[in-house]
Coordinates of N, CA and C in Angstrom, one line a residue:
X1 N 10.5 -16.0 -6.4 CA 10.3 -15.2 -7.6 C 11.7 -14.6 -8.0
X2 N 12.1 -14.9 -9.2 CA 13.4 -14.3 -9.7 C 13.3 -12.8 -9.8
X3 N 14.3 -12.1 -9.3 CA 14.3 -10.7 -9.2 C 14.0 -10.0 -10.6
X4 N 14.6 -10.6 -11.6 CA 14.4 -10.0 -13.0 C 13.0 -10.0 -13.4
X5 N 12.2 -11.1 -13.1 CA 10.8 -11.2 -13.4 C 10.0 -10.1 -12.6
X6 N 10.4 -9.9 -11.4 CA 9.7 -8.9 -10.5 C 10.0 -7.5 -11.1
X7 N 11.2 -7.2 -11.4 CA 11.6 -5.9 -11.9 C 11.0 -5.6 -13.3
X8 N 11.3 -6.5 -14.2 CA 10.9 -6.3 -15.6 C 9.4 -6.4 -15.9
X9 N 8.8 -7.4 -15.2 CA 7.4 -7.6 -15.5 C 6.4 -7.3 -14.4
X10 N 6.9 -6.9 -13.3 CA 6.0 -6.6 -12.1 C 5.5 -7.8 -11.4
X11 N 6.2 -8.9 -11.5 CA 5.8 -10.1 -10.8 C 4.5 -10.8 -11.4
X12 N 3.8 -11.6 -10.6 CA 2.7 -12.4 -11.0 C 1.5 -11.6 -11.4
X13 N 1.5 -10.3 -11.2 CA 0.3 -9.5 -11.6 C 0.3 -9.4 -13.1
X14 N 1.5 -9.7 -13.8 CA 1.6 -9.6 -15.2 C 1.2 -11.0 -15.8
X15 N 0.3 -11.0 -16.8 CA -0.2 -12.3 -17.4 C 0.9 -13.0 -18.1
X16 N 2.0 -12.2 -18.6 CA 3.0 -12.9 -19.3 C 3.7 -14.0 -18.5
X17 N 3.7 -13.8 -17.2 CA 4.3 -14.9 -16.3 C 3.6 -16.2 -16.5
X18 N 2.4 -16.2 -16.9 CA 1.7 -17.5 -17.1 C 2.4 -18.3 -18.2
X19 N 2.7 -17.6 -19.3 CA 3.4 -18.2 -20.4 C 4.8 -18.7 -20.0
X20 N 5.5 -17.8 -19.2 CA 6.9 -18.2 -18.8 C 6.8 -19.4 -17.9
X21 N 5.8 -19.4 -17.0 CA 5.7 -20.6 -16.1 C 5.3 -21.8 -16.8
X22 N 4.5 -21.7 -17.8 CA 4.1 -22.9 -18.6 C 5.3 -23.5 -19.3
X23 N 6.1 -22.7 -19.9 CA 7.3 -23.2 -20.5 C 8.3 -23.8 -19.5
X24 N 8.4 -23.2 -18.4 CA 9.3 -23.7 -17.3 C 8.8 -25.1 -16.8
X25 N 7.5 -25.1 -16.6 CA 6.9 -26.4 -16.1 C 7.0 -27.5 -17.2
X26 N 6.9 -27.2 -18.4 CA 7.0 -28.2 -19.5 C 8.4 -28.8 -19.5
X27 N 9.4 -27.9 -19.4 CA 10.8 -28.3 -19.4 C 11.1 -29.2 -18.2
X28 N 10.7 -28.8 -17.0 CA 11.0 -29.5 -15.8 C 10.2 -30.9 -15.8
X29 N 8.9 -30.8 -16.2 CA 8.2 -32.1 -16.2 C 8.7 -33.1 -17.2
X30 N 9.1 -32.6 -18.4 CA 9.7 -33.5 -19.4 C 11.0 -34.1 -18.9
X31 N 11.8 -33.3 -18.3 CA 13.1 -33.7 -17.9 C 13.1 -34.7 -16.7
X32 N 12.2 -34.5 -15.8 CA 12.2 -35.3 -14.5 C 11.0 -36.2 -14.4
X33 N 10.2 -36.4 -15.4 CA 9.0 -37.2 -15.3 C 9.3 -38.6 -15.0
X34 N 10.4 -39.2 -15.4 CA 10.7 -40.6 -15.1 C 11.3 -40.7 -13.6
X35 N 11.6 -39.6 -13.0 CA 12.2 -39.7 -11.6 C 11.2 -39.2 -10.5
X36 N 10.3 -38.3 -10.9 CA 9.4 -37.6 -9.9 C 8.0 -38.0 -10.3
X37 N 7.3 -38.5 -9.4 CA 5.9 -39.0 -9.7 C 4.8 -38.0 -9.1
X38 N 5.2 -37.2 -8.1 CA 4.2 -36.3 -7.5 C 4.8 -34.9 -7.6
X39 N 3.9 -34.0 -8.0 CA 4.4 -32.6 -8.2 C 3.5 -31.6 -7.5
X40 N 4.0 -30.5 -7.0 CA 3.3 -29.4 -6.5 C 3.6 -28.2 -7.4
X41 N 2.7 -27.5 -8.0 CA 3.0 -26.4 -8.8 C 3.4 -25.2 -8.1
X42 N 2.8 -24.9 -6.9 CA 3.2 -23.8 -6.1 C 3.1 -24.2 -4.6
X43 N 4.1 -23.7 -3.8 CA 4.1 -24.0 -2.4 C 3.7 -22.8 -1.6
X44 N 2.8 -22.9 -0.7 CA 2.3 -21.8 0.1 C 1.9 -20.6 -0.7
X45 N 1.0 -20.8 -1.6 CA 0.5 -19.7 -2.5 C -0.2 -18.6 -1.6
X46 N -0.7 -19.0 -0.5 CA -1.4 -18.1 0.4 C -0.4 -17.1 1.1
X47 N 0.9 -17.2 0.9 CA 1.8 -16.3 1.6 C 1.9 -14.9 1.0
X48 N 1.1 -14.7 0.0 CA 1.1 -13.4 -0.7 C 0.8 -12.2 0.2
X49 N -0.1 -12.4 1.2 CA -0.5 -11.3 2.1 C 0.7 -11.0 3.0
X50 N 1.4 -12.0 3.4 CA 2.5 -11.7 4.3 C 3.8 -11.4 3.6
X51 N 4.1 -12.0 2.5 CA 5.3 -11.8 1.8 C 5.1 -11.5 0.3
X52 N 4.5 -10.4 -0.1 CA 4.1 -10.2 -1.5 C 5.3 -10.1 -2.4
X53 N 6.4 -9.6 -1.9 CA 7.7 -9.5 -2.7 C 8.2 -10.8 -3.0
X54 N 8.4 -11.7 -2.0 CA 9.0 -13.0 -2.2 C 8.1 -13.9 -3.0
X55 N 6.9 -14.0 -2.6 CA 6.0 -15.0 -3.2 C 5.4 -14.6 -4.6
X56 N 5.2 -13.3 -4.8 CA 4.6 -12.9 -6.1 C 5.4 -11.9 -6.8
X57 N 6.5 -11.4 -6.3 CA 7.3 -10.4 -7.0 C 6.6 -9.0 -7.0
X58 N 5.7 -8.8 -6.0 CA 5.0 -7.5 -6.0 C 5.7 -6.6 -5.0
X59 N 6.1 -5.4 -5.5 CA 6.7 -4.5 -4.6 C 5.7 -3.4 -4.2
X60 N 5.2 -3.4 -3.0 CA 4.1 -2.4 -2.6 C 4.8 -1.1 -2.3
X61 N 4.0 0.0 -2.4 CA 4.4 1.3 -2.0 C 4.6 1.3 -0.5
X62 N 5.5 2.1 0.0 CA 5.8 2.1 1.4 C 4.6 2.3 2.2
X63 N 4.3 1.4 3.2 CA 3.2 1.6 4.1 C 1.9 1.2 3.5
X64 N 1.8 0.7 2.3 CA 0.5 0.3 1.7 C 0.6 -1.1 1.2
X65 N -0.6 -1.7 1.0 CA -0.6 -3.1 0.5 C -1.8 -3.1 -0.5
X66 N -1.5 -3.3 -1.8 CA -2.5 -3.2 -2.9 C -3.1 -4.6 -3.0
X67 N -4.3 -4.8 -2.5 CA -4.9 -6.1 -2.6 C -5.4 -6.4 -4.0
X68 N -5.6 -5.4 -4.8 CA -6.0 -5.7 -6.2 C -4.9 -6.4 -6.9
X69 N -3.6 -5.9 -6.8 CA -2.5 -6.6 -7.4 C -2.3 -8.0 -6.8
X70 N -2.5 -8.2 -5.5 CA -2.4 -9.5 -4.9 C -3.4 -10.5 -5.5
X71 N -4.6 -10.0 -5.6 CA -5.7 -10.9 -6.2 C -5.4 -11.2 -7.7
X72 N -4.9 -10.2 -8.4 CA -4.6 -10.4 -9.8 C -3.5 -11.4 -9.9
X73 N -2.5 -11.3 -9.1 CA -1.3 -12.2 -9.1 C -1.8 -13.6 -8.7
X74 N -2.6 -13.7 -7.7 CA -3.2 -15.0 -7.4 C -3.9 -15.7 -8.6
X75 N -4.7 -14.9 -9.2 CA -5.5 -15.4 -10.4 C -4.5 -15.9 -11.4
X76 N -3.5 -15.2 -11.7 CA -2.5 -15.6 -12.7 C -1.7 -16.8 -12.3
X77 N -1.4 -16.9 -11.0 CA -0.8 -18.2 -10.5 C -1.7 -19.4 -10.6
X78 N -3.0 -19.2 -10.3 CA -4.0 -20.3 -10.4 C -4.1 -20.7 -11.9
X79 N -4.1 -19.8 -12.8 CA -4.2 -20.2 -14.2 C -2.9 -20.9 -14.6
X80 N -1.8 -20.4 -14.2 CA -0.5 -21.1 -14.5 C -0.4 -22.5 -13.9
X81 N -0.9 -22.6 -12.7 CA -1.0 -23.9 -12.1 C -1.9 -24.9 -12.9
X82 N -3.0 -24.4 -13.3 CA -4.0 -25.2 -14.0 C -3.4 -25.7 -15.3
X83 N -2.7 -24.8 -16.0 CA -2.1 -25.2 -17.3 C -0.9 -26.2 -17.1
X84 N -0.2 -26.0 -16.0 CA 0.9 -27.0 -15.7 C 0.3 -28.4 -15.4
X85 N -0.8 -28.4 -14.7 CA -1.4 -29.7 -14.3 C -2.0 -30.3 -15.6
X86 N -2.5 -29.5 -16.5 CA -3.1 -30.0 -17.7 C -2.1 -30.6 -18.6
X87 N -0.9 -30.1 -18.5 CA 0.2 -30.6 -19.4 C 0.5 -32.1 -19.0

């Protein structure tokens, strides 16, 4: 997760990241489609429970873990992944 997206938008809990990811995926897929034949949209998406900052850009309050934000971030990642696959 780029630090700017985590700071400015709150990471994957923000639905705007779906649009950002879709544009990113389109650029990458168009550019490398003739060289790469197999793609993974996200690697180790389940790491959100152990590394919410790194995997989803979620900065939890000290000593707490907000599962609502983790599940919202997962949902947004799943939607972004589906749109990338659809492309």
